[in-house]
Amino acid sequence: AAMSPQWLAGWFEARGHLIINASVVRSRSSGNMVRADRFGIGVCGPAALISTLRVNFGGRIYPGHTRDGHHWRAYGKEAAVFLATVLPHVVTRRDELEAGWLFSQTLTRRCGARSVPGALVRRREELARKIDGLRQRRKGYARERAMRRAEAG
């Protein structure tokens, strides 16, 4: 079953999240410190909807991973294709998703023996901080709204 990009955007705004890692780790093979930047997306929901995402965009399904049902995750190109599909239709989380899109576009498939240029590393880290700030602001707003409801109720 096909889902419209508008419907997917609304569902992602309500139930989705970005996975952004801008970090340095020790290489298992060489022992050197290397960039381990990663971009992905995840969405929770009923099995039928999650399966449709897997069919249309790739990624992996984690059955019963959350109390809300299954969890779908996609990384790299698959995540970028999904984000490109929903981004024009996103309303409430536009800044966060645009920063995620920009982060995804800074990633390259392989750097080989060359290190990632410093300017690119700084840009990735800047975008990761921006996304984290937007995410924290959104969570803070949700907490405030819940507290107001509890006081009124």
Backbone as a ProteinNet text record, in pm:
[ID]
protein_1_A
[PRIMARY]
AAMSPQWLAGWFEARGHLIINASVVRSRSSGNMVRADRFGIGVCGPAALISTLRVNFGGRIYPGHTRDGHHWRAYGKEAAVFLATVLPHVVTRRDELEAGWLFSQTLTRRCGARSVPGALVRRREELARKIDGLRQRRKGYARERAMRRAEAG
[TERTIARY]
84.5	0	88.5	58.4	136.4	81.5	172.7	134.7	178.7	97.6	133.2	248.2	331.9	440.2	387.7	270.3	211.9	177.4	118.3	82.8	208.4	310.5	437.3	501.5	494.3	553.2	483.7	353	278.9	310	318.1	349.9	489.9	585.1	722.7	732.1	660.3	663.4	613	513.8	456.3	534.5	586.4	642.8	787.3	848.7	982.8	1092	1216.1	1331.1	1451.5	1540	1667	1771.6	1862.7	1974.7	2100.2	2164.3	2282.1	2397.5	2505.4	2626.6	2739.6	2799.6	2918.1	3027.1	3107.7	3202.1	3329.9	3425.4	3552.5	3565	3604.6	3623.1	3756.7	3800	3924.2	3894.6	3969.5	3953.1	3995.1	3913.1	3948.2	4068.6	4078.7	4186.7	4319.7	4318.6	4445	4477.6	4377.2	4400.4	4403.3	4392.2	4392.2	4254.1	4250.7	4123.9	4069.1	3943.1	3881.7	3742.3	3692.5	3556.9	3455.9	3350.9	3244.8	3109.9	3100.6	2977.1	2871.1	2747.8	2640.4	2509.8	2425.4	2294.7	2190	2079.6	1970.8	1840.4	1734.5	1601.8	1534.3	1439	1363	1218.1	1128.8	985.7	926.5	837.3	766.1	622.4	565.3	426.1	383.3	259.3	204.4	280	279.9	355.9	325.8	199.4	163.3	225.3	222.5	281.1	432.5	492.2	637.8	684.7	611.6	647	641.8	544.6	534.6	656.4	703.5	825.3	943.2	954.8	1065.7	1060.8	943.4	928	963.2	917.7	936.8	1071.6	1134.2	1257	1375.5	1356.9	1467.5	1473.5	1591.5	1608.4	1580.6	1569.2	1546.8	1428.1	1362.2	1250	1294.8	1259.9	1284.8	1148.3	1100.5	965.7	950.2	837	805.1	909.1	984	1095.1	1047.9	927.9	874.6	734.4	683.3	546.4	443.6	486.3	394.9	393.3	468.9	472.8	613.9	628.5	757.9	834.2	961.9	1048.4	1121.4	1117.6	1187.8	1302.8	1419.9	1535.9	1599.5	1646.2	1720.8	1839	1949	2070.2	2119	2205	2272.3	2177	2197.3	2117.7	1968.8	1936.4	1795.4	1728.3	1796.7	1743.1	1730	1829.8	1826.5	1710.7	1683	1570.2	1438.1	1421.8	1299.6	1285.2	1394	1388.7	1357.2	1415.1	1385.8	1238.7	1178	1037.1	945.3	977.7	886.9	918.7	1042.4	1083.8	996.6	956.1	872.5	736.5	695.4	562.2	564.9	682.6	696.1	659.5	590.9	548	616.6	591.4	634.8	782.3	844.5	984.8	1076.2	1037.8	1111.5	1258.8	1288.6	1428	1513.3	1459.4	1531.3	1559	1456.7	1473.3	1559.6	1553.1	1642.3	1787.2	1814.2	1950.6	1994.7	1902.1	1933.7	1966.7	1891.3	1917.6	2056.9	2089.7	2222.1	2332.1	2310.3	2408.1	2427.3	2316.9	2326.8	2406.3	2396.5	2466.4	2616.2	2660.9	2804.5	2876.3	2801.2	2862.3	2903.3	3018.2	3065.4	3071.2	3060.9	3060	3190	3303.9	3434.9	3533.2	3614.9	3722	3854.9	3859.3	3984.4	4086.8	4210.1	4317.8	4320.5	4252.1	4251.4	4160.6	4200	4115.1	4008.3	3902.5	3793.9	3844.2	3826.7	3874.1	3814.2	3896.4	3855.5	3729.5	3715.1	3596.1	3469.6	3479.9	3365.7	3331.3	3433.4	3412	3341.3	3388.1	3326.1	3180.8	3152.5	3015.3	2924.4	2974	2894.7	2865.8	2967.4	2949.5	2853.7	2863.6	2773.4	2628.2	2605.7	2470.3	2418.9	2506	2465.2	2423.8	2497.8	2461.2	2327.9	2307.3	2182.4	2064.3	2079	1971.3	1943.1	2047.7	2029.8	1956.9	1993.9	1926.7	1779.6	1748.6	1609.1	1530.4	1593.4	1529.3	1500.1	1596.7	1577.6	1467.1	1463	1359.5	1221.2	1211.4	1083.8	1041.1	1135.6	1103.9	1062.1	1129.5	1093.3	953.6	917.9	783.6	680	708.4	614.3	595.8	703.8	693.7	608.6	632.5	554.7	406.4	374.9	236.2	170.2	241.1	186.6	161.6	252.9	235	113.5	93.4	-23.2	-151.4	-152.8	-272.4	-303	-196.8	-215.4	-269.9	-220.8	-268.7	-414.1	-450.9	-587.1	-685.3	-634.9	-722.6	-755.9
-118.4	0	124.1	214.8	337.4	441	514.5	623	753	856.2	983.4	1047.1	1126.2	1197.3	1288.2	1347.1	1433.4	1353.5	1235.7	1150.5	1103.6	1061.4	1018.3	1130.3	1252.6	1367.2	1388.4	1382.2	1398	1288	1166.5	1052.6	1066.7	1106.9	1123	1234.6	1344.5	1454.4	1407.7	1320.9	1273.7	1158.8	1068	943.7	916.9	1006.2	979.5	1052.9	1010.2	1077.4	1066.4	1164.4	1162.5	1093.1	1024.5	961.2	1027.7	1109.2	1183.5	1149.7	1102	1079.5	1151.6	1246.3	1315.4	1289.3	1187.3	1146.3	1087.6	1063.7	1002.5	874.7	766.2	637.8	576.8	477.7	407.6	297.5	296.5	196	59.8	-42.1	-177.7	-231.9	-195.3	-251.6	-179.8	-45.6	28.3	78.9	89.3	144.3	296.2	359.8	505.7	561.7	688.1	756.3	800	765.6	797.1	855	929.5	983.8	869.2	876.1	775.6	845.7	941	1017.3	931.3	946	860.1	937.8	911.5	975.5	868.7	878.5	784.6	842.7	765.7	803.6	681.3	704.3	595.6	637.2	540.6	565.8	445	470.4	364.2	358.7	237.9	226	82.4	64.3	-69.9	-144	-275.1	-359.8	-332.6	-315.9	-296.1	-167.7	-60.1	65.6	56.2	-3.8	-18.2	-105.2	-210.9	-298.4	-223.5	-134.1	-54.5	36.7	93.6	175.1	91.6	-29.3	-118.7	-149.6	-176.2	-208.7	-88.5	30.1	148.5	216.4	205.1	280.6	197.1	67.7	-13.3	-3.3	-16.1	-8.6	-141.3	-135.8	-257.2	-237.7	-348.3	-349.2	-419.5	-359.6	-419.7	-450.3	-576.2	-611.5	-596.9	-539.3	-527.3	-451.8	-366.8	-296.2	-191.7	-142.1	-39.3	-78.1	-8.8	-36.9	-0.1	84.1	128.8	35.6	-70.4	-161.5	-180	-177.5	-202.1	-71.8	-87.4	28.3	6.6	106.1	101.3	200	156.5	244.4	232	345.6	349.3	443.4	411	490.9	527.3	628.3	665.2	704.7	644.4	680.1	652.3	540.4	508.1	615.2	660.5	766	897	928.2	1052.6	1051.7	937	927.5	949.2	887.4	907.9	1055	1114.2	1254.3	1346.7	1318.9	1400	1388.8	1273.6	1251.6	1332.7	1335.1	1400.1	1547.7	1589.4	1725.2	1836.6	1829.9	1938.4	1951.5	1847.4	1845.4	1860.4	1871.3	1884.3	2025.7	2037.5	2168.4	2202.3	2123.6	2162.3	2137.1	2044.5	2011.3	2043.1	2141.5	2174.1	2206	2291.8	2329.7	2208.2	2121	2000.1	1909.4	1888.7	1798.1	1858.9	1989.6	2053	2040.6	2058.5	2040.5	1894.9	1800.7	1659.3	1631	1691.4	1675.9	1729	1847.9	1905.1	1816	1762	1669.5	1548.6	1492.4	1373.3	1402.6	1525.4	1561	1582.7	1594.1	1610	1476.5	1368.2	1236.1	1181.1	1118.5	1052.6	903	827.8	682	631	678.1	635	749.5	763.6	863.4	797.6	663.6	594.4	626.3	640	667.3	814.5	898.3	1041.3	1070.8	1167.5	1206.1	1303.2	1315.6	1406.6	1549.3	1638.3	1776.5	1844.4	1926.4	1992.6	2075.7	2146.2	2229.7	2143.4	2026.3	1935.6	1879.2	1845.7	1796.3	1902.9	2026.8	2136.4	2157.1	2147.2	2163.8	2053.6	1930.6	1819.3	1839.3	1878.3	1898.1	2014.9	2119.5	2234.5	2192.1	2114	2067.4	1972.4	1885.3	1792.6	1870.2	1975.7	2059.4	2130.8	2179.7	2248.6	2153.6	2033	1933.7	1898.4	1880.3	1847.6	1961.1	2086.1	2200.2	2207.9	2185.1	2186.3	2073.2	1958.8	1842.8	1871.8	1930.4	1961.7	2065.7	2165.3	2268.2	2204.8	2112.3	2044.8	1961.2	1890.2	1810.2	1899.4	2012.7	2107	2160.8	2191.3	2240.8	2133.5	2009.8	1900.7	1883	1894.2	1883.1	1996.4	2119.3	2234.2	2216.3	2171.7	2150.8	2044.2	1936.7	1830.3	1881.4	1964.8	2020.6	2113.2	2194.5	2282.5	2203.2	2093.8	2009.3	1948.8	1903	1841.8	1943.5	2067.6	2172.4	2209.2	2210.2	2245.9	2133.5	2008.4	1892.2	1855
0	0	0	-87.2	-96.9	-0.5	60.9	150.5	85.7	95.2	34	111.2	43	112.1	223.1	203.9	306.3	431.5	412	524.6	596.9	520.9	580	661.1	608.6	679.1	813.8	814.6	939.9	1039	988.8	1075.6	1131.9	1047.5	1093.9	1197.7	1174.9	1272.4	1409.3	1409.3	1534.5	1596.5	1516.1	1568.5	1529.8	1452.7	1401.8	1475.9	1449.8	1508.5	1415.8	1429.2	1355.8	1441.8	1376	1444.1	1388.6	1470.3	1427.1	1520.2	1464.5	1541.8	1470	1537.6	1486.8	1590.2	1565.8	1669	1610.4	1698.9	1663.2	1744.7	1678.3	1747.3	1706.5	1781.6	1748.9	1647.8	1537.9	1433.6	1487.8	1463.8	1507.6	1431.4	1303	1221.6	1241.7	1240.6	1248.6	1388.4	1474.6	1607.2	1608.9	1491.8	1482.7	1514.3	1553.1	1575.3	1439	1411.4	1282.2	1303.7	1204.2	1209.1	1198.9	1277.6	1273.2	1263.8	1173.4	1158.3	1091.8	1140.4	1091.3	1093	994.9	984.3	959.1	1032.4	1010.3	1059.8	1039.6	1086.3	1145.1	1231.3	1289.7	1308.7	1300.6	1319.4	1391.2	1487.4	1558.3	1510.1	1511.2	1472.5	1452.8	1408.6	1385.4	1274.2	1282.8	1191.3	1044.3	1008.1	866.5	811.5	888.3	842.5	834.6	935	937.6	821	791.5	678.6	546.5	531.9	409.8	394.5	505.3	499.1	452	504.4	466.4	317.2	266	124.1	35.9	75.3	-8.8	6.5	125.5	149.5	195.9	217.8	269.3	420.2	475.3	619.3	686.9	818.6	898.7	990.8	1021.5	1114.6	1242.1	1354.9	1485.1	1546.3	1532.9	1578.2	1729.2	1769.2	1910.2	1990.9	1923.7	1987	2087.7	2070.3	2160.1	2204.5	2304.3	2350.1	2243.7	2147.7	2042	1922.1	1926.5	1812.3	1762.2	1632.7	1570.8	1547.6	1524.9	1502.2	1369.8	1283	1154.1	1159.2	1112.2	1103.6	966.2	918.2	791.8	811	745.5	755.5	616.4	610.1	486.3	376	258.9	141.1	159.5	224.5	246.6	331.9	436	522.2	445	362.5	284.6	184.9	123.2	28.6	102.2	219	296.4	334.2	383.2	425.5	308.6	191.5	72.7	33.8	59.5	27.7	118.9	249	343.6	368.7	348.5	386	327	199.8	146.3	216.5	289.8	350.6	502.9	560.6	705.3	747.3	861	909.6	1041.8	1145.5	1280.2	1308.8	1239.6	1268.2	1149.8	1072	950	977.5	1075.8	1102.7	1136.9	1221	1262.6	1142.5	1059.8	946.3	835.6	816.1	718.7	762.8	892.7	943.6	927.3	949.4	927.7	782	691.5	548.6	514.9	564.9	539	595.9	715.4	774.5	683.6	635.3	549.3	422.5	373.4	249.5	270.2	395.7	421.4	430.1	435.7	449.7	313.9	310.6	188.6	213.8	108	122.5	182.9	128.9	178.3	167	264.4	258.2	225.6	226.7	199.3	306.6	265.9	360.7	401.4	323.9	354.9	473.5	552.5	664.4	614.3	691.6	657	678.6	582.3	597.7	721.3	788	911.1	896.4	784.3	763.8	759.5	698.6	690.1	828.6	905.5	1041.6	1124.9	1116	1191.8	1149.9	1020.3	970.6	1024.8	1023.2	1077.1	1225.5	1300.5	1443.7	1471.1	1391.6	1404.8	1380.2	1274.6	1243.8	1351.6	1402.6	1509.1	1634.2	1669.9	1785.2	1761	1639.1	1606.2	1619.8	1566.5	1573.7	1719.4	1798.8	1939.3	2012.2	1983.3	2044.7	2007.5	1881	1836	1900.5	1913.2	1975.4	2122.9	2192.8	2335.2	2353	2266	2274.3	2253.5	2157.1	2130.4	2251.3	2313.8	2432.6	2548.5	2564.8	2670.7	2651.8	2528.3	2497.5	2530.5	2496.8	2524.5	2674.9	2752.9	2898.4	2955.7	2909	2957.1	2926.4	2807.2	2766.7	2854.2	2883.4	2968.7	3110.6	3161.6	3296.3	3299.9	3196.6	3193.5	3189	3112.8	3106.5	3243.3	3312.3	3443.2	3543.9	3538.4	3628.6	3599.8	3471.1	3432.4	3457.7	3453.8	3462.2	3598.6
[MASK]
+++++++++++++++++++++++++++++++++++++++++++++++++++++++++++++++++++++++++++++++++++++++++++++++++++++++++++++++++++++++++++++++++++++++++++++++++++++++++

